[in-house]
PDB file of C-alpha atoms in Angstrom:
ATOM      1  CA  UNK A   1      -6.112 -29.395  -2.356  1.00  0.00           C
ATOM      2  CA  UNK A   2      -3.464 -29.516  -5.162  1.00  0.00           C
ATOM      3  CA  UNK A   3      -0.562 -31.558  -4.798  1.00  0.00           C
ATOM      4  CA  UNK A   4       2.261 -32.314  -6.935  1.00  0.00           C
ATOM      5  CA  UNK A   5       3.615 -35.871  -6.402  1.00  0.00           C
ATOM      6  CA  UNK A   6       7.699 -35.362  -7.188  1.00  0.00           C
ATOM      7  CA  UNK A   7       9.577 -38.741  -7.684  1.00  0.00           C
ATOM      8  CA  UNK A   8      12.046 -40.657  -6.709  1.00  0.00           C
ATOM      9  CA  UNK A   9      12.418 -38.787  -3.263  1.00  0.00           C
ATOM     10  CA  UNK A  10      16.131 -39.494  -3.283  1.00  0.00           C
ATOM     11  CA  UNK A  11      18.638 -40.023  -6.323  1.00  0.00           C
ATOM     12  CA  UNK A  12      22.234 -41.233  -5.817  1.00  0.00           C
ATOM     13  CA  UNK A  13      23.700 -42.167  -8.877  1.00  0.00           C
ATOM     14  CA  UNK A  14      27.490 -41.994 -11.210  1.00  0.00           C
ATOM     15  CA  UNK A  15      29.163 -39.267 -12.451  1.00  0.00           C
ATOM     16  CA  UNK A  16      28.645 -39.697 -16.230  1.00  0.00           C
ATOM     17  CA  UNK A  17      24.896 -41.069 -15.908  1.00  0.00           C
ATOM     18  CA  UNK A  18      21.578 -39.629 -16.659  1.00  0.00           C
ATOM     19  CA  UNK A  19      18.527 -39.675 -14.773  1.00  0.00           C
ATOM     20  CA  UNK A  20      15.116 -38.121 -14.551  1.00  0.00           C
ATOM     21  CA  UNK A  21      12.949 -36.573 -12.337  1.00  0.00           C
ATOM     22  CA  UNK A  22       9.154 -36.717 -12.338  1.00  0.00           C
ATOM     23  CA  UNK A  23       6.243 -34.620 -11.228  1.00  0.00           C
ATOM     24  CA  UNK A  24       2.964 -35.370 -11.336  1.00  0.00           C
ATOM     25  CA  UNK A  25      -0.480 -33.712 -10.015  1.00  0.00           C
ATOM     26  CA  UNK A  26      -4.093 -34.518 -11.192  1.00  0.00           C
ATOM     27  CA  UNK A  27      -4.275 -30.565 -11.624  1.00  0.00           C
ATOM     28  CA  UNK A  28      -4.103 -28.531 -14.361  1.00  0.00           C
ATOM     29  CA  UNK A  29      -1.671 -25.474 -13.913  1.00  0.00           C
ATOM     30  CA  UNK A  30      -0.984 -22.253 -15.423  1.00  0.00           C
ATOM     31  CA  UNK A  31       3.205 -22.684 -15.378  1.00  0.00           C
ATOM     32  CA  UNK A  32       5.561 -25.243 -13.993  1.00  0.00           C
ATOM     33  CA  UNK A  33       8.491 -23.983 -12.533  1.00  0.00           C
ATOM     34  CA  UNK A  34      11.652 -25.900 -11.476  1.00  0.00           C
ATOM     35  CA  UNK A  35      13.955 -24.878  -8.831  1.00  0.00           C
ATOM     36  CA  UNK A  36      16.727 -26.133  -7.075  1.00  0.00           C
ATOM     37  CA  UNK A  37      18.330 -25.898  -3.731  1.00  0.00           C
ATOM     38  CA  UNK A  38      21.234 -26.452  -2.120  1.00  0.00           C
ATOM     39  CA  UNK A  39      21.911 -26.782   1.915  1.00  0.00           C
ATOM     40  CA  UNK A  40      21.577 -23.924   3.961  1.00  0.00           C
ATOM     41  CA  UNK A  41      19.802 -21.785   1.265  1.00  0.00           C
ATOM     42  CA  UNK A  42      16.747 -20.659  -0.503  1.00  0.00           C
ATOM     43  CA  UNK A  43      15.527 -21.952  -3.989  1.00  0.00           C
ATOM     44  CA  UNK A  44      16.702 -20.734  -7.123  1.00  0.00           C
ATOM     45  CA  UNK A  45      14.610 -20.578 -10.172  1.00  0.00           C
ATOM     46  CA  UNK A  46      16.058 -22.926 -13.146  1.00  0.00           C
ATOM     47  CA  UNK A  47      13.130 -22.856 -15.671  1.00  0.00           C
ATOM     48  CA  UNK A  48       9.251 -21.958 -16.161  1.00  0.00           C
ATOM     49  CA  UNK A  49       7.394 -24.173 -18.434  1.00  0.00           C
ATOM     50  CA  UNK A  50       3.810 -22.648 -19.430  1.00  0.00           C
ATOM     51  CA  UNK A  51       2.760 -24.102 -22.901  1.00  0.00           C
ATOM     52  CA  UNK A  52       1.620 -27.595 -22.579  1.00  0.00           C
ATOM     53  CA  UNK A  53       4.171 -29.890 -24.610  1.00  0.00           C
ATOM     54  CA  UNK A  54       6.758 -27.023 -24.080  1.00  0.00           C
ATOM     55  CA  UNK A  55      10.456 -28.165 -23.516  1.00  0.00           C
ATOM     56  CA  UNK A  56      13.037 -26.446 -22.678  1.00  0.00           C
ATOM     57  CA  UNK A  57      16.837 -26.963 -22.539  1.00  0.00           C
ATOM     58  CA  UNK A  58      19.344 -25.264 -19.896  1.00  0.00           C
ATOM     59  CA  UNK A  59      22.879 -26.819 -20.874  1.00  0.00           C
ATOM     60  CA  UNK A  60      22.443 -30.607 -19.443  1.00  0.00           C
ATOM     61  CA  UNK A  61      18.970 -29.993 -18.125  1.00  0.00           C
ATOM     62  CA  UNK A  62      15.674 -30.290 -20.095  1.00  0.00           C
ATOM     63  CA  UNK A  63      12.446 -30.031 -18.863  1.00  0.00           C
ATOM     64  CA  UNK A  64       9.426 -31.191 -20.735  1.00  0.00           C
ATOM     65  CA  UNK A  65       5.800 -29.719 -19.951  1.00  0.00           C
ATOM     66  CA  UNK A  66       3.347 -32.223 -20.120  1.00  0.00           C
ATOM     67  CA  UNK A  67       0.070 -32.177 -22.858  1.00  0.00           C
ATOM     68  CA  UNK A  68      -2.374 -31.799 -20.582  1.00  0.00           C
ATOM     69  CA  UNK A  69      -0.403 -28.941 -18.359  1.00  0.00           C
ATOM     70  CA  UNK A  70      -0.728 -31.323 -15.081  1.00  0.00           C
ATOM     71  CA  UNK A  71       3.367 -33.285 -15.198  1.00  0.00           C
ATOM     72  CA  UNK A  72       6.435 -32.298 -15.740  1.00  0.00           C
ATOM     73  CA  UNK A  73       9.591 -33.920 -16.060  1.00  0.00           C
ATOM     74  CA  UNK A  74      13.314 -32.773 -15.766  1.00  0.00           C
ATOM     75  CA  UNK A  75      16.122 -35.036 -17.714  1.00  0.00           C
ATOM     76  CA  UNK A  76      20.016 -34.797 -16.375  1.00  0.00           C
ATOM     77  CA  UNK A  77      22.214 -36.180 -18.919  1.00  0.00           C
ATOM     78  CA  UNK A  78      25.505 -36.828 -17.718  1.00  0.00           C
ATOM     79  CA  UNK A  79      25.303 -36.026 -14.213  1.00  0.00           C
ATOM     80  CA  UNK A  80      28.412 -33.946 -12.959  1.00  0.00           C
ATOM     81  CA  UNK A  81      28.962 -33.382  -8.938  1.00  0.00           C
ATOM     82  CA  UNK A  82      28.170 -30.120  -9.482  1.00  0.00           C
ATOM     83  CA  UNK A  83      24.600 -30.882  -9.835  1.00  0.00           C
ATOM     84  CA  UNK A  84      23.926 -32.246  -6.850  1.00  0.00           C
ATOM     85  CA  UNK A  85      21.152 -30.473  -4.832  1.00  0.00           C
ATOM     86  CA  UNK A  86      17.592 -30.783  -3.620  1.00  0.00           C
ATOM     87  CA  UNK A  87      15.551 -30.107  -6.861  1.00  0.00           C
ATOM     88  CA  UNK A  88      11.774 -28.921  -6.591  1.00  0.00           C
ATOM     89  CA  UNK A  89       9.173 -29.053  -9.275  1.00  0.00           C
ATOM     90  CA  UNK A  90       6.566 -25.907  -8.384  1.00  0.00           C
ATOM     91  CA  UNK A  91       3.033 -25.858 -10.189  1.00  0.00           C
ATOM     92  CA  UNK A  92       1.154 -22.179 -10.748  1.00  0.00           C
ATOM     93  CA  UNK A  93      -2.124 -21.675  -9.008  1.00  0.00           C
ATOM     94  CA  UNK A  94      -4.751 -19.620  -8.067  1.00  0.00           C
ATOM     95  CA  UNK A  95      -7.131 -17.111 -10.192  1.00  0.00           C
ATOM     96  CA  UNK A  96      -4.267 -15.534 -11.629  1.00  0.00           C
ATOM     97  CA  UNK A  97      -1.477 -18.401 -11.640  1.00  0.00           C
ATOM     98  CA  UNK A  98      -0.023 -16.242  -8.430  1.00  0.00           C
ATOM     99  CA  UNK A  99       0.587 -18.377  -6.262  1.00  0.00           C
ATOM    100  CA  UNK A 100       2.640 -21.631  -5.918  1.00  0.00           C
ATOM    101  CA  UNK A 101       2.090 -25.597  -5.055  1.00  0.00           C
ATOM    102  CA  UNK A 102       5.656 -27.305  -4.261  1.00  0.00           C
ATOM    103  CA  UNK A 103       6.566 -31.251  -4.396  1.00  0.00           C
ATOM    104  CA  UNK A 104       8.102 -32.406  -1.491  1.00  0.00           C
ATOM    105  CA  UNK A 105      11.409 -32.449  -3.602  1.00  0.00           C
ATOM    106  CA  UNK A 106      13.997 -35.093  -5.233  1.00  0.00           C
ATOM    107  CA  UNK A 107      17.462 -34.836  -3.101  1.00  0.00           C
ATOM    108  CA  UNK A 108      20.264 -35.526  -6.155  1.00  0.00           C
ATOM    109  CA  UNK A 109      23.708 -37.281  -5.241  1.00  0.00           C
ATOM    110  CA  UNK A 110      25.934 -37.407  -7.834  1.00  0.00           C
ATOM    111  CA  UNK A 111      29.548 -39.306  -6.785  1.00  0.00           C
ATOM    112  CA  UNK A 112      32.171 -38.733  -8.631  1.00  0.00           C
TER     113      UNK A 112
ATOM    114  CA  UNK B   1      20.961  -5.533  -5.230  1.00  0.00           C
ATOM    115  CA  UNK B   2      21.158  -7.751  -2.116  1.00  0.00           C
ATOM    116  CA  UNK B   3      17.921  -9.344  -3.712  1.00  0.00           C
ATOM    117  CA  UNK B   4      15.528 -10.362  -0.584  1.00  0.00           C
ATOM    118  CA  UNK B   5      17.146 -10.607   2.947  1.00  0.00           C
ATOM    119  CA  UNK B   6      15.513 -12.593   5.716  1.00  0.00           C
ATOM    120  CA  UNK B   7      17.004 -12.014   9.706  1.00  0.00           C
ATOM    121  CA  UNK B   8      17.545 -13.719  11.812  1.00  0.00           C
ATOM    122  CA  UNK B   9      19.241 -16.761  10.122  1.00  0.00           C
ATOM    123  CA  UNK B  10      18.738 -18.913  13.361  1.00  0.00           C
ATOM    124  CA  UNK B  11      16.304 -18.400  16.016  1.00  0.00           C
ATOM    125  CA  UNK B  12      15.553 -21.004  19.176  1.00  0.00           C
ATOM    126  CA  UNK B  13      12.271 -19.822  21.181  1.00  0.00           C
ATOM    127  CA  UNK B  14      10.671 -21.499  24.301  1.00  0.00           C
ATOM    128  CA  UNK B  15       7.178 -22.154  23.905  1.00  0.00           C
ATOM    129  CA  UNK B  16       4.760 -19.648  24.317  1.00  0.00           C
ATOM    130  CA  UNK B  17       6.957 -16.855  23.711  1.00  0.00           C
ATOM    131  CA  UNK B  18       6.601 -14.567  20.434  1.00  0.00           C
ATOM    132  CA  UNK B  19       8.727 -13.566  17.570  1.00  0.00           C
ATOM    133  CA  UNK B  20       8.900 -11.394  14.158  1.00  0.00           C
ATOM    134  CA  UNK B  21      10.862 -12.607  11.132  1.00  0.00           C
ATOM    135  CA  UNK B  22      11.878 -10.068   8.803  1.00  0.00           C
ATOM    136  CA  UNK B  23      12.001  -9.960   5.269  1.00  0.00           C
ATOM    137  CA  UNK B  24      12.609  -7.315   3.074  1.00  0.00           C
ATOM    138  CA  UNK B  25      13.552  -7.102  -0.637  1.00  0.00           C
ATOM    139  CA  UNK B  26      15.151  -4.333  -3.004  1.00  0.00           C
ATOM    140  CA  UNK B  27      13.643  -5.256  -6.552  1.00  0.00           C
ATOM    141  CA  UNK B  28      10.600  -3.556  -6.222  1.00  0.00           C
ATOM    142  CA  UNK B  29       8.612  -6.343  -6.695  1.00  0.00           C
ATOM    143  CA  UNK B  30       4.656  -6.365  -5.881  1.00  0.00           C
ATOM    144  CA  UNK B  31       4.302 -10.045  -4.774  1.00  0.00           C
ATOM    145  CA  UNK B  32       5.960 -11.296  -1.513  1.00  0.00           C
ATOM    146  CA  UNK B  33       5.216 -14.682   0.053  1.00  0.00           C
ATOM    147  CA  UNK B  34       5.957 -16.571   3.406  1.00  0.00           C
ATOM    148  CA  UNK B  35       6.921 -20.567   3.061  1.00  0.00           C
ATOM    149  CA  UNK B  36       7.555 -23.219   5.982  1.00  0.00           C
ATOM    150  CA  UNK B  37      10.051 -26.010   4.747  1.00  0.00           C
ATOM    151  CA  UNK B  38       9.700 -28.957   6.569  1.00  0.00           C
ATOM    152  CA  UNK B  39      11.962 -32.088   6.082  1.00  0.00           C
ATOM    153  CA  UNK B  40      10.424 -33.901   3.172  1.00  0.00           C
ATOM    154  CA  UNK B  41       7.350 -32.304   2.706  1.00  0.00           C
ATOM    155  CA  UNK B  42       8.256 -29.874   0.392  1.00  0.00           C
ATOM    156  CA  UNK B  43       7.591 -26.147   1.001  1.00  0.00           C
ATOM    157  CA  UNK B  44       4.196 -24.980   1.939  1.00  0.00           C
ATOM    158  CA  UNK B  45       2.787 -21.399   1.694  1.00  0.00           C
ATOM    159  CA  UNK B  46       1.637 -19.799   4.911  1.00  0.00           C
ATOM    160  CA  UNK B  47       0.727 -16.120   3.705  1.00  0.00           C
ATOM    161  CA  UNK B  48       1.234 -13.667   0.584  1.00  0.00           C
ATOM    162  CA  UNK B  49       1.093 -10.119  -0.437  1.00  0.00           C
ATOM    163  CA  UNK B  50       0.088  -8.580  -3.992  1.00  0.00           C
ATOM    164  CA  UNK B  51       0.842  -5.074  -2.557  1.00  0.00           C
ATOM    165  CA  UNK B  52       1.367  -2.928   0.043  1.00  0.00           C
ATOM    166  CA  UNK B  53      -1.450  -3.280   2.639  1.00  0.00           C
ATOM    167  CA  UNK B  54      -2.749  -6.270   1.486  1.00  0.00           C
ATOM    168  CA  UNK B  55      -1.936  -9.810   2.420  1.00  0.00           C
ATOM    169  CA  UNK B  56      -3.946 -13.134   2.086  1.00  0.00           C
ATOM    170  CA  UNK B  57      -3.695 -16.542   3.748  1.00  0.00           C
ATOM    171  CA  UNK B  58      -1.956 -19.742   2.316  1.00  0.00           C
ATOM    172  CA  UNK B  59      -2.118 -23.297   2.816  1.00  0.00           C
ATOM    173  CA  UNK B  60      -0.517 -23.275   6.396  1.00  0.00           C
ATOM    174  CA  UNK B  61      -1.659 -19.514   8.389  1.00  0.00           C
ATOM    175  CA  UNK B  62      -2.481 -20.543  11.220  1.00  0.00           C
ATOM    176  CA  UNK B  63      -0.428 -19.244  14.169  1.00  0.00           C
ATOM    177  CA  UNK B  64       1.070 -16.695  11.914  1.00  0.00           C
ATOM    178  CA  UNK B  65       0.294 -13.276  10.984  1.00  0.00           C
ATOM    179  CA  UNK B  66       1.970 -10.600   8.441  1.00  0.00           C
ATOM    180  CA  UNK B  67       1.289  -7.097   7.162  1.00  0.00           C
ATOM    181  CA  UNK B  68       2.319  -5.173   4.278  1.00  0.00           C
ATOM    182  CA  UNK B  69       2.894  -1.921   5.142  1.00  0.00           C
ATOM    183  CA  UNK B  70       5.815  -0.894   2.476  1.00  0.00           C
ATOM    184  CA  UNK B  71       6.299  -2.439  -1.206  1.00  0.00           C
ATOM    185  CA  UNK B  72       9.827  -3.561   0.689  1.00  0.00           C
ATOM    186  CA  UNK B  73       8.699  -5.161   4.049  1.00  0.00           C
ATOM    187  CA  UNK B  74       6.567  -8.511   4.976  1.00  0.00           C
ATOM    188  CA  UNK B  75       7.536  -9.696   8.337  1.00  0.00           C
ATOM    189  CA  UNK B  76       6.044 -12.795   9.707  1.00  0.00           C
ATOM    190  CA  UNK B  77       4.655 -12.964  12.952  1.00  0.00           C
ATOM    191  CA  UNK B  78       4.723 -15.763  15.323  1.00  0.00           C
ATOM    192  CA  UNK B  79       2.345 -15.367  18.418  1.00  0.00           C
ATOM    193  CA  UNK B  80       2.643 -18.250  21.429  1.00  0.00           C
ATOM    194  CA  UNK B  81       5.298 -20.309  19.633  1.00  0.00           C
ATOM    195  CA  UNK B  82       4.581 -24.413  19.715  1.00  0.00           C
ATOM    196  CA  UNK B  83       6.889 -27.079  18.608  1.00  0.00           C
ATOM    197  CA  UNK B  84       5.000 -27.693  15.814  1.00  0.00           C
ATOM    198  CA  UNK B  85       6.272 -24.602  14.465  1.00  0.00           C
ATOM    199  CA  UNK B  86       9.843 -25.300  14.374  1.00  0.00           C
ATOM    200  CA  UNK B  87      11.151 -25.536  10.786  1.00  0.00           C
ATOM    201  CA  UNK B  88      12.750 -23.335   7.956  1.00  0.00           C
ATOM    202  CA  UNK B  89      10.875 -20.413   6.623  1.00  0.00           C
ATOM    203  CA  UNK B  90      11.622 -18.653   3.264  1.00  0.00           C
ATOM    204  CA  UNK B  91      10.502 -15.441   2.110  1.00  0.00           C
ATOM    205  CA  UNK B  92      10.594 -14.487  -1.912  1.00  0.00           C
ATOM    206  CA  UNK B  93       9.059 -11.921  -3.928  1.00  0.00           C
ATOM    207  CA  UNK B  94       8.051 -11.971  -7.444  1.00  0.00           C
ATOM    208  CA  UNK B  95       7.173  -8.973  -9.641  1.00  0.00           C
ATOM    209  CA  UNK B  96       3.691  -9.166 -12.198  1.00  0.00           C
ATOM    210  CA  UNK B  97       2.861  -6.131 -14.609  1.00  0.00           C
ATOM    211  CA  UNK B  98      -0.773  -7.514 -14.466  1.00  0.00           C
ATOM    212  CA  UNK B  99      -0.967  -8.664 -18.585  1.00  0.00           C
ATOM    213  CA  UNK B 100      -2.630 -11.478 -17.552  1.00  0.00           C
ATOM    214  CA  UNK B 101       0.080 -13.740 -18.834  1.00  0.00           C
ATOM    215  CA  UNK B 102       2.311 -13.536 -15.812  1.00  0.00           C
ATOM    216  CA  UNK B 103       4.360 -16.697 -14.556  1.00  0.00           C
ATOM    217  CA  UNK B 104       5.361 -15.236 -11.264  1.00  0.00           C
ATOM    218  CA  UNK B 105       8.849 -16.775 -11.114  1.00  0.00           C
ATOM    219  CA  UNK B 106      10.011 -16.263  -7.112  1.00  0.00           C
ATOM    220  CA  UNK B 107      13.127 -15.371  -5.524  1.00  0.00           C
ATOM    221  CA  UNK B 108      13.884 -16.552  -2.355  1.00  0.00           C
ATOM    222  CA  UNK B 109      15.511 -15.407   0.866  1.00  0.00           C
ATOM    223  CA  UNK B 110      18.658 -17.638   2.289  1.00  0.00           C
ATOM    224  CA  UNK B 111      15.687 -18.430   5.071  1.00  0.00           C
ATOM    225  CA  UNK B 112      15.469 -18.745   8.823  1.00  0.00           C
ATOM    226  CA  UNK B 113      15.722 -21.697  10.674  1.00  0.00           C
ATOM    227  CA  UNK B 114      13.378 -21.706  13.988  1.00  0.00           C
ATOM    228  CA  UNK B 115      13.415 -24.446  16.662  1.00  0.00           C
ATOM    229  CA  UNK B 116      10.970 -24.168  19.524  1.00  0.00           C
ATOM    230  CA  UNK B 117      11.477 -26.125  22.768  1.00  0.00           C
TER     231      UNK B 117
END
């Protein structure tokens, strides 16, 4: 069984800080995909990582890819209420990278 | 588009008793999937499709079955409902030419929540 070990489990931090979110599996997988959900709804897609190394920036959000393809990381700098949410790191699997393995997610506070 | 649509959005059964959650989607996409979200553990998959009439098991199929019989369609299948089924389940699709370099990013329904008592 893969598994992707998402830390910390819950986040409640400042308005203005930064913080970082970690996943990490003992897997190797074809993409890393990074999602994030708020109550009452499904997950929406932020980012797919797939080169190992690769980073990627979305405004305030980057989200590094690690070497070896088997961690990933996603860096808030300066947290805004806005980004509060439920935030799962997703690793490809499978013959053809079809198929998905979630963390058990990092639930994001930010107070303003 | 409406993107993919999952009914009902709330459902309470009494154990033993049966039910069918819908899911359909308008992207033509070839990939659909079935997820159970259960309070921190995450989202775990319980059956997928690559295409009209065929499906495969996930992590979690037990007590579940689905079929594909359009490109638009999955419905999940719940046969003698137990409490151990009672959680959120999310439908998405994702679409793959088949280049072999596909990262099959998925969109999700707005889900279904289930209790059974």
């Amino acid at each position: 069984t893969q598994l992707l070990e998402q830390s910390p489990q819950f986040l409640s931090i400042q308005e203005g800080e930064n913080l970082t979110v970690y996943c990490n599996s003992s897997s190797v997988f074809s993409s890393l995909q990074w999602y994030r959900q708020e109550p009452g709804e499904g997950p929406v897609l932020l980012v797919t990582v797939v080169t190992g190394g690769e980073v990627k920036k979305l405004k305030r959000l980057t989200f590094q890819f690690g070497d070896a393809r088997k961690d990933s990381s996603l860096h808030i700098t300066a947290a805004q209420p806005g980004d509060t949410g439920l935030y799962l790191c997703a690793g490809g699997i499978g013959e053809y990278g079809n198929k998905l393995v979630f963390g058990a997610g990092t639930i994001l506070r930010v107070k303003s | 588009n409406a993107g993919v649509t999952q009914t009902p959005k709330f459902r309470i059964l009494k154990i033993g008793q049966s039910m069918t959650l819908q899911c359909t989607q308008d992207m033509n996409h070839n990939y659909m999937y079935w997820y159970r979200q259960d309070p921190g553990m995450g989202l775990k998959l319980i059956y997928y499709s690559v295409g009209a009439g065929i499906t495969d098991k996930g992590e979690v199929p037990n007590g579940y079955n689905v079929s594909r019989s359009t490109t638009e369609d999955f419905p999940l299948r719940l046969e003698l409902a137990a409490p151990s089924q009672t959680s959120v389940y999310f439908c998405a699709s994702s679409y793959a030419r088949g280049t072999g370099t596909e990262t099959y990013e998925q969109y999700f329904g707005p889900g279904t929540r289930l209790t059974v008592t």
